[in-house]
Tab-separated table of C-alpha atoms in Angstrom:
chain	number	residue	atom	x	y	z
A	730	MET	CA	-10.287	58.823	-68.606
A	731	ASN	CA	-8.480	59.013	-65.294
A	732	TRP	CA	-6.983	55.612	-64.420
A	733	TRP	CA	-5.207	56.732	-61.263
A	734	PRO	CA	-8.061	55.819	-58.846
A	735	LEU	CA	-8.075	52.275	-60.218
A	736	TYR	CA	-4.300	52.123	-59.901
A	737	TYR	CA	-4.472	53.252	-56.279
A	738	ARG	CA	-7.209	50.738	-55.493
A	739	LEU	CA	-5.184	47.923	-57.050
A	740	ARG	CA	-2.135	49.030	-55.093
A	741	ASP	CA	-4.109	49.117	-51.850
A	742	ALA	CA	-5.547	45.668	-52.599
A	743	ARG	CA	-2.071	44.288	-53.220
A	744	TYR	CA	-0.715	45.880	-50.046
A	745	GLY	CA	-3.698	44.643	-48.047
A	746	THR	CA	-3.140	41.089	-49.251
A	747	ALA	CA	0.595	41.312	-48.553
A	748	ARG	CA	0.033	42.651	-45.024
A	749	HIS	CA	-2.092	39.596	-44.150
A	750	PRO	CA	-0.325	36.708	-45.917
A	751	TRP	CA	-1.592	33.877	-43.735
A	752	ALA	CA	-5.208	35.008	-43.808
A	753	SER	CA	-4.996	35.492	-47.580
A	754	LEU	CA	-3.410	32.063	-48.023
A	755	ALA	CA	-6.139	30.447	-45.921
A	756	ALA	CA	-8.809	32.202	-47.995
A	757	VAL	CA	-7.193	31.037	-51.256
A	758	LEU	CA	-6.987	27.437	-50.022
A	759	ILE	CA	-10.616	27.403	-48.860
A	760	VAL	CA	-11.757	28.896	-52.168
A	761	ALA	CA	-9.667	26.327	-54.061
A	762	LEU	CA	-11.111	23.452	-52.023
A	763	ALA	CA	-14.702	24.586	-52.535
A	764	LEU	CA	-14.212	25.137	-56.263
A	765	PHE	CA	-12.356	21.836	-56.649
A	766	LEU	CA	-15.308	19.975	-55.155
A	767	PHE	CA	-17.708	21.896	-57.375
A	768	GLY	CA	-15.619	21.281	-60.497
A	769	GLY	CA	-15.105	17.613	-59.677
A	770	PHE	CA	-18.790	16.944	-59.336
A	771	LEU	CA	-19.435	19.016	-62.460
A	772	VAL	CA	-17.140	16.635	-64.348
A	773	VAL	CA	-19.017	13.725	-62.765
A	774	SER	CA	-22.289	15.263	-63.951
A	775	GLN	CA	-20.951	15.588	-67.496
A	776	THR	CA	-19.722	12.003	-67.359
A	777	LEU	CA	-23.156	10.825	-66.239
A	778	SER	CA	-24.703	12.707	-69.152
A	779	SER	CA	-22.250	11.011	-71.519
A	780	LEU	CA	-23.163	7.623	-70.072
A	781	ALA	CA	-26.840	8.459	-70.468
A	782	ALA	CA	-26.284	9.345	-74.122
A	783	LEU	CA	-24.325	6.104	-74.552
A	784	LEU	CA	-27.234	4.146	-73.084
A	785	GLU	CA	-29.671	5.886	-75.398
A	786	GLN	CA	-27.539	4.908	-78.380
A	787	GLN	CA	-27.896	1.249	-77.441
A	788	VAL	CA	-31.614	1.297	-78.301
A	789	ASN	CA	-31.702	-0.511	-81.670
A	790	ILE	CA	-34.363	-2.428	-83.592
A	791	ARG	CA	-33.812	-5.782	-85.245
A	792	ALA	CA	-36.140	-6.786	-88.109
A	793	PHE	CA	-35.926	-10.371	-89.439
A	794	VAL	CA	-36.496	-10.828	-93.161
A	795	ALA	CA	-38.927	-13.483	-94.354
A	796	ALA	CA	-37.610	-16.371	-96.434
A	797	GLY	CA	-37.316	-15.454	-100.097
A	798	ALA	CA	-37.541	-11.673	-99.527
A	799	ASP	CA	-34.888	-9.256	-100.765
A	800	ALA	CA	-33.065	-7.859	-97.728
A	801	ASP	CA	-31.436	-4.990	-99.671
A	802	ALA	CA	-34.780	-3.803	-101.046
A	803	LEU	CA	-36.312	-3.938	-97.579
A	804	ALA	CA	-33.364	-1.964	-96.230
A	805	ARG	CA	-33.969	0.765	-98.814
A	806	GLN	CA	-37.633	0.918	-97.805
A	807	ALA	CA	-36.738	1.029	-94.122
A	808	ARG	CA	-34.436	4.009	-94.679
A	809	GLN	CA	-37.439	6.003	-95.913
A	810	ILE	CA	-39.267	5.619	-92.588
A	811	GLN	CA	-39.341	8.795	-90.539
A	812	GLY	CA	-37.162	8.513	-87.438
A	813	VAL	CA	-34.712	5.982	-88.906
A	814	ARG	CA	-31.093	7.099	-88.755
A	815	ALA	CA	-29.288	4.107	-90.264
A	816	VAL	CA	-30.071	0.613	-91.546
A	817	THR	CA	-27.519	-2.204	-91.700
A	818	VAL	CA	-28.148	-5.496	-93.497
A	819	ILE	CA	-26.882	-8.535	-91.577
A	820	SER	CA	-26.859	-11.605	-93.794
A	821	ARG	CA	-27.588	-15.090	-92.543
A	822	GLU	CA	-23.977	-16.092	-93.233
A	823	GLU	CA	-22.677	-13.247	-91.056
A	824	THR	CA	-25.071	-14.207	-88.260
A	825	PHE	CA	-23.902	-17.815	-88.469
A	826	ARG	CA	-20.264	-16.706	-88.399
A	827	ARG	CA	-20.807	-14.526	-85.326
A	828	LEU	CA	-22.529	-17.365	-83.496
A	829	ALA	CA	-19.718	-19.735	-84.402
A	830	GLY	CA	-17.281	-17.308	-82.799
A	831	VAL	CA	-19.326	-17.270	-79.602
A	832	PHE	CA	-19.387	-21.088	-79.385
A	833	ALA	CA	-15.749	-21.512	-80.410
A	834	GLY	CA	-14.904	-23.572	-77.341
A	835	ARG	CA	-17.689	-26.125	-77.932
A	836	ALA	CA	-18.487	-28.547	-80.721
A	837	ARG	CA	-18.481	-26.900	-84.069
A	838	LEU	CA	-21.708	-25.091	-84.804
A	839	GLU	CA	-21.603	-26.344	-88.380
A	840	ALA	CA	-21.852	-29.919	-87.140
A	841	ALA	CA	-24.871	-29.079	-84.978
A	842	PHE	CA	-26.593	-27.071	-87.716
A	843	PRO	CA	-25.509	-28.379	-91.117
A	844	ASP	CA	-28.099	-26.113	-92.769
A	845	ASN	CA	-27.931	-22.453	-91.738
A	846	PRO	CA	-31.267	-21.846	-89.937
A	847	PHE	CA	-30.801	-18.109	-89.427
A	848	PRO	CA	-32.598	-15.578	-91.641
A	849	ASP	CA	-31.311	-12.282	-92.939
A	850	SER	CA	-31.978	-9.351	-90.641
A	851	LEU	CA	-31.933	-5.580	-90.582
A	852	LYS	CA	-30.331	-3.597	-87.779
A	853	ILE	CA	-32.141	-0.253	-87.534
A	854	THR	CA	-30.767	2.685	-85.557
A	855	VAL	CA	-33.414	5.257	-84.682
A	856	ALA	CA	-32.948	9.005	-84.314
A	857	GLY	CA	-34.135	9.079	-80.715
A	858	PRO	CA	-35.907	7.114	-78.005
A	859	ALA	CA	-39.280	8.600	-78.922
A	860	ALA	CA	-39.009	7.196	-82.454
A	861	VAL	CA	-38.780	3.534	-81.389
A	862	GLU	CA	-42.496	2.740	-81.246
A	863	PRO	CA	-43.505	4.445	-84.551
A	864	VAL	CA	-40.618	2.786	-86.392
A	865	VAL	CA	-41.568	-0.631	-84.976
A	866	ARG	CA	-45.144	-0.225	-86.208
A	867	ALA	CA	-43.975	0.861	-89.661
A	868	LEU	CA	-41.569	-2.086	-89.946
A	869	ALA	CA	-44.187	-4.595	-88.815
A	870	ALA	CA	-46.522	-3.357	-91.554
A	871	MET	CA	-43.932	-3.835	-94.308
A	872	PRO	CA	-44.372	-6.952	-96.492
A	873	GLY	CA	-41.351	-9.216	-96.311
A	874	ILE	CA	-40.645	-8.556	-92.610
A	875	ASP	CA	-41.248	-11.697	-90.595
A	876	GLU	CA	-40.611	-10.404	-87.056
A	877	VAL	CA	-39.549	-7.159	-85.384
A	878	VAL	CA	-37.636	-7.186	-82.090
A	879	SER	CA	-37.201	-3.836	-80.389
A	880	GLY	CA	-36.765	-4.623	-76.712
A	881	GLN	CA	-39.048	-1.773	-75.683
A	882	GLU	CA	-39.083	-2.890	-72.053
A	883	TYR	CA	-35.295	-2.960	-72.074
A	884	ALA	CA	-35.236	0.415	-73.820
A	885	ALA	CA	-37.614	1.897	-71.245
A	886	GLY	CA	-35.287	0.796	-68.461
A	887	LEU	CA	-32.304	2.290	-70.261
A	888	LEU	CA	-34.065	5.593	-70.813
A	889	ALA	CA	-35.230	5.745	-67.195
A	890	GLY	CA	-31.673	5.090	-66.052
A	891	ALA	CA	-30.357	7.795	-68.375
A	892	ALA	CA	-32.869	10.330	-67.033
A	893	ALA	CA	-31.974	9.408	-63.449
A	894	LEU	CA	-28.262	9.841	-64.194
A	895	ARG	CA	-28.824	13.293	-65.670
A	896	ALA	CA	-31.032	14.390	-62.762
A	897	ALA	CA	-28.542	13.109	-60.185
A	898	GLY	CA	-25.647	14.873	-61.893
A	899	THR	CA	-27.522	18.173	-62.063
A	900	ALA	CA	-28.627	17.992	-58.423
A	901	VAL	CA	-25.132	17.163	-57.174
A	902	SER	CA	-23.556	19.980	-59.198
A	903	LEU	CA	-26.068	22.555	-57.936
A	904	GLY	CA	-25.610	21.365	-54.361
A	905	PHE	CA	-21.847	21.727	-54.479
A	906	LEU	CA	-22.166	25.105	-56.207
A	907	GLY	CA	-24.266	26.325	-53.280
A	908	ALA	CA	-21.749	24.894	-50.803
A	909	ALA	CA	-18.879	26.608	-52.640
A	910	VAL	CA	-20.679	29.976	-52.601
A	911	LEU	CA	-21.427	29.620	-48.872
A	912	MET	CA	-17.852	28.643	-47.975
A	913	VAL	CA	-16.315	31.491	-49.965
A	914	THR	CA	-18.773	34.044	-48.549
A	915	VAL	CA	-18.108	33.024	-44.947
A	916	THR	CA	-14.344	33.031	-45.542
A	917	MET	CA	-14.335	36.511	-47.052
A	918	HIS	CA	-16.585	37.794	-44.282
A	919	LEU	CA	-14.263	36.527	-41.561
A	920	LEU	CA	-11.220	37.865	-43.422
A	921	ILE	CA	-12.651	41.378	-43.659
A	922	LEU	CA	-14.069	41.398	-40.121
A	923	SER	CA	-10.584	40.644	-38.797
A	924	ARG	CA	-9.406	43.937	-40.312
A	925	GLY	CA	-11.679	46.268	-38.400
A	926	ALA	CA	-8.756	48.327	-37.098
A	927	GLU	CA	-7.545	48.883	-40.657
A	928	ILE	CA	-11.010	50.091	-41.686
A	929	ARG	CA	-11.102	52.577	-38.798
A	930	ILE	CA	-7.651	53.901	-39.695
A	931	GLN	CA	-8.678	54.363	-43.314
A	932	ARG	CA	-11.711	56.338	-42.227
A	933	LEU	CA	-9.611	58.525	-39.955
A	934	MET	CA	-7.422	59.259	-42.985
A	935	GLY	CA	-10.472	60.357	-44.981
A	936	VAL	CA	-11.026	57.301	-47.211
A	937	SER	CA	-14.663	57.060	-48.265
A	938	ASP	CA	-16.818	53.960	-47.883
A	939	ALA	CA	-16.776	53.499	-51.656
A	940	GLY	CA	-12.978	53.444	-51.654
A	941	ILE	CA	-12.876	50.856	-48.870
A	942	ARG	CA	-15.437	48.716	-50.670
A	943	ALA	CA	-13.456	48.963	-53.908
A	944	GLN	CA	-10.273	47.803	-52.178
A	945	PHE	CA	-11.936	44.782	-50.591
A	946	LEU	CA	-13.788	44.047	-53.829
A	947	LEU	CA	-10.505	43.841	-55.730
A	948	GLU	CA	-8.921	41.770	-52.968
A	949	GLY	CA	-11.806	39.300	-53.065
A	950	GLY	CA	-11.608	39.072	-56.853
A	951	LEU	CA	-7.858	38.405	-56.735
A	952	LEU	CA	-8.176	35.775	-54.010
A	953	GLY	CA	-11.061	34.119	-55.855
A	954	ALA	CA	-9.087	34.073	-59.117
A	955	PHE	CA	-6.019	32.560	-57.422
A	956	GLY	CA	-8.144	29.912	-55.736
A	957	ALA	CA	-9.879	29.144	-59.042
A	958	LEU	CA	-6.533	28.718	-60.826
A	959	LEU	CA	-5.331	26.348	-58.109
A	960	ALA	CA	-8.573	24.354	-58.250
A	961	GLY	CA	-8.440	24.263	-62.073
A	962	ALA	CA	-4.903	22.868	-62.085
A	963	ALA	CA	-5.856	20.152	-59.590
A	964	LEU	CA	-8.994	19.389	-61.601
A	965	LEU	CA	-7.046	18.941	-64.846
A	966	LEU	CA	-4.644	16.562	-63.108
A	967	LEU	CA	-7.516	14.555	-61.609
A	968	VAL	CA	-9.399	14.291	-64.914
A	969	ASP	CA	-6.250	13.167	-66.730
A	970	ARG	CA	-5.608	10.418	-64.177
A	971	ALA	CA	-9.272	9.355	-64.206
A	972	ALA	CA	-9.312	9.137	-68.014
A	973	LEU	CA	-6.230	6.897	-68.009
A	974	THR	CA	-7.753	4.651	-65.335
A	975	LEU	CA	-11.073	4.309	-67.183
A	976	ALA	CA	-9.270	3.579	-70.444
A	977	ARG	CA	-7.521	0.638	-68.766
A	978	LEU	CA	-10.619	-0.720	-67.019
A	979	LEU	CA	-13.372	-0.275	-69.622
A	980	PRO	CA	-13.608	-1.443	-73.213
A	981	LEU	CA	-13.035	1.054	-75.981
A	982	GLY	CA	-16.657	1.787	-76.793
A	983	ALA	CA	-17.740	2.180	-73.173
A	984	VAL	CA	-15.269	4.866	-72.093
A	985	PRO	CA	-17.249	8.064	-71.370
A	986	ASP	CA	-16.074	11.395	-72.672
A	987	LEU	CA	-14.310	13.280	-69.866
A	988	ALA	CA	-14.269	16.839	-71.215
A	989	PRO	CA	-12.652	19.045	-68.538
A	990	LEU	CA	-12.725	22.323	-70.480
A	991	PRO	CA	-16.379	23.257	-69.716
A	992	ALA	CA	-15.883	22.406	-66.047
A	993	LEU	CA	-12.585	24.332	-65.986
A	994	ALA	CA	-14.227	27.412	-67.504
A	995	ALA	CA	-17.070	27.149	-64.990
A	996	VAL	CA	-14.601	26.880	-62.092
A	997	LEU	CA	-12.556	29.903	-63.213
A	998	GLY	CA	-15.603	32.069	-63.809
A	999	THR	CA	-17.342	30.961	-60.621
A	1000	GLY	CA	-14.245	31.577	-58.497
A	1001	THR	CA	-13.798	35.141	-59.694
A	1002	LEU	CA	-17.486	36.052	-59.521
A	1003	VAL	CA	-18.014	34.439	-56.118
A	1004	GLY	CA	-14.892	36.163	-54.766
A	1005	LEU	CA	-16.160	39.546	-55.966
A	1006	GLY	CA	-19.674	39.030	-54.644
A	1007	ALA	CA	-18.589	37.579	-51.300
A	1008	SER	CA	-16.074	40.367	-50.659
A	1009	LEU	CA	-18.622	43.037	-51.594
A	1010	LEU	CA	-21.194	41.583	-49.186
A	1011	ALA	CA	-18.627	41.146	-46.414
A	1012	ALA	CA	-17.323	44.701	-46.888
A	1013	HIS	CA	-20.858	46.079	-46.706
A	1014	LEU	CA	-21.528	44.217	-43.450
A	1015	ALA	CA	-18.155	45.196	-41.987
A	1016	LEU	CA	-18.638	48.875	-42.831
A	1017	GLY	CA	-22.012	48.776	-41.128
A	1018	ARG	CA	-20.401	47.434	-37.960
A	1019	GLU	CA	-17.479	49.861	-38.045
A	1020	ARG	CA	-19.418	53.088	-38.841
A	1021	PRO	CA	-18.075	55.470	-36.171
A	1022	TRP	CA	-19.584	58.817	-37.196
A	1023	ARG	CA	-22.973	60.267	-37.577
A	1024	ALA	CA	-23.596	62.675	-40.425
A	1025	GLY	CA	-22.011	65.960	-39.326
A	1026	GLY	CA	-21.812	64.999	-35.678
A	1027	PRO	CA	-19.231	63.908	-33.143
A	1028	PRO	CA	-17.946	60.347	-32.981
A	1029	ARG	CA	-20.563	57.855	-31.829
A	1030	PRO	CA	-19.483	55.317	-29.209
A	1031	ALA	CA	-19.577	51.695	-30.202
A	1032	SER	CA	-21.836	50.809	-27.260
A	1033	ARG	CA	-23.836	52.736	-24.641
A	1034	PRO	CA	-21.712	53.503	-21.570
A	1035	PRO	CA	-22.917	52.138	-18.248
A	1036	PRO	CA	-25.031	54.554	-16.167
A	1037	ARG	CA	-23.209	56.563	-13.550
A	1038	ARG	CA	-23.954	56.005	-9.906
A	1039	ARG	CA	-25.529	58.903	-8.138
A	1040	ARG	CA	-23.682	60.273	-5.148
A	1041	PRO	CA	-25.689	60.597	-1.975
A	1042	PRO	CA	-26.677	64.172	-1.170
A	1043	PRO	CA	-24.412	65.865	1.342
A	1044	GLY	CA	-25.592	65.905	4.988
A	1045	PRO	CA	-25.951	68.945	7.269
A	1046	PRO	CA	-22.736	70.787	7.986
A	1047	PRO	CA	-21.051	69.939	11.289
A	1048	PRO	CA	-21.600	72.418	14.154
A	1049	PRO	CA	-18.851	74.991	14.589
A	1050	ALA	CA	-16.257	74.330	17.225
A	1051	PRO	CA	-16.750	76.368	20.452
A	1052	ALA	CA	-14.487	79.382	20.742
A	1053	ALA	CA	-11.808	79.244	23.420
A	1054	SER	CA	-12.615	81.537	26.393
A	1055	CYS	CA	-9.927	83.872	27.686
A	1056	THR	CA	-9.611	84.124	31.491
A	1057	SER	CA	-7.827	86.949	33.034
């Protein structure tokens, strides 16, 4: 396979970028800004999804054991219910101890309640939000269960909030992806249109349209990749600082998972692909504007010349001068 055409195209792309350093730098910065915004809101979308999953995990069921019933036996029965992920037995002594810790600054809870009035309970974690109602019905039908508290209204609000968070994150990410594509396309178009003289010179030297497109395609891919690397580095720094800030402000269990690797991969891939596509489209439009020849014909002017003014027809010739008479 002959690799020399690719080598020449890469060399021309490198020379073309080096001949226009300020325009190339502006294109890289605009690409980096657009991709940084897209990647930042992609991380926000992933964080919202993590918060939604955290909210869904808070949907638990509490079943209170009747007096005289065996809590461990009821827990084993509850684990057999379809949709139950885990069952934890909370004894009446543990409940009393937790309440005493809450009211530590007041009179001692033991003095107010000399006899422990709290029953044993079961904390049931379900497999998903859709399993809450069937599990509640199955627990209520079990003998030995006095009361079942599920907080379905609270759970419905949590699930609605989780769905809204996911929808908002997806919409914001798609919106900024469209803005990034538009910004990069316009930038590449302006960059290539500013090099119309270079395109005409290449055509005078015999370079085909495919060769010109290949050069600008490689230039756009390189500029898009450089902008994506710059945006990825800034995104990693931002995510690291945001994770440290959230770790200081939020409790341990409420810190969302800020995973920058999927967003970083999306930014790098999007930058390269958008750079290639935008440069290809801009090169196609620029070649259409700068097409100076017809097929097999003389050069075609860029615009129609103004019409020539007609000269007025010449008038009748002047009469001949009278001949001088000779007198003798």
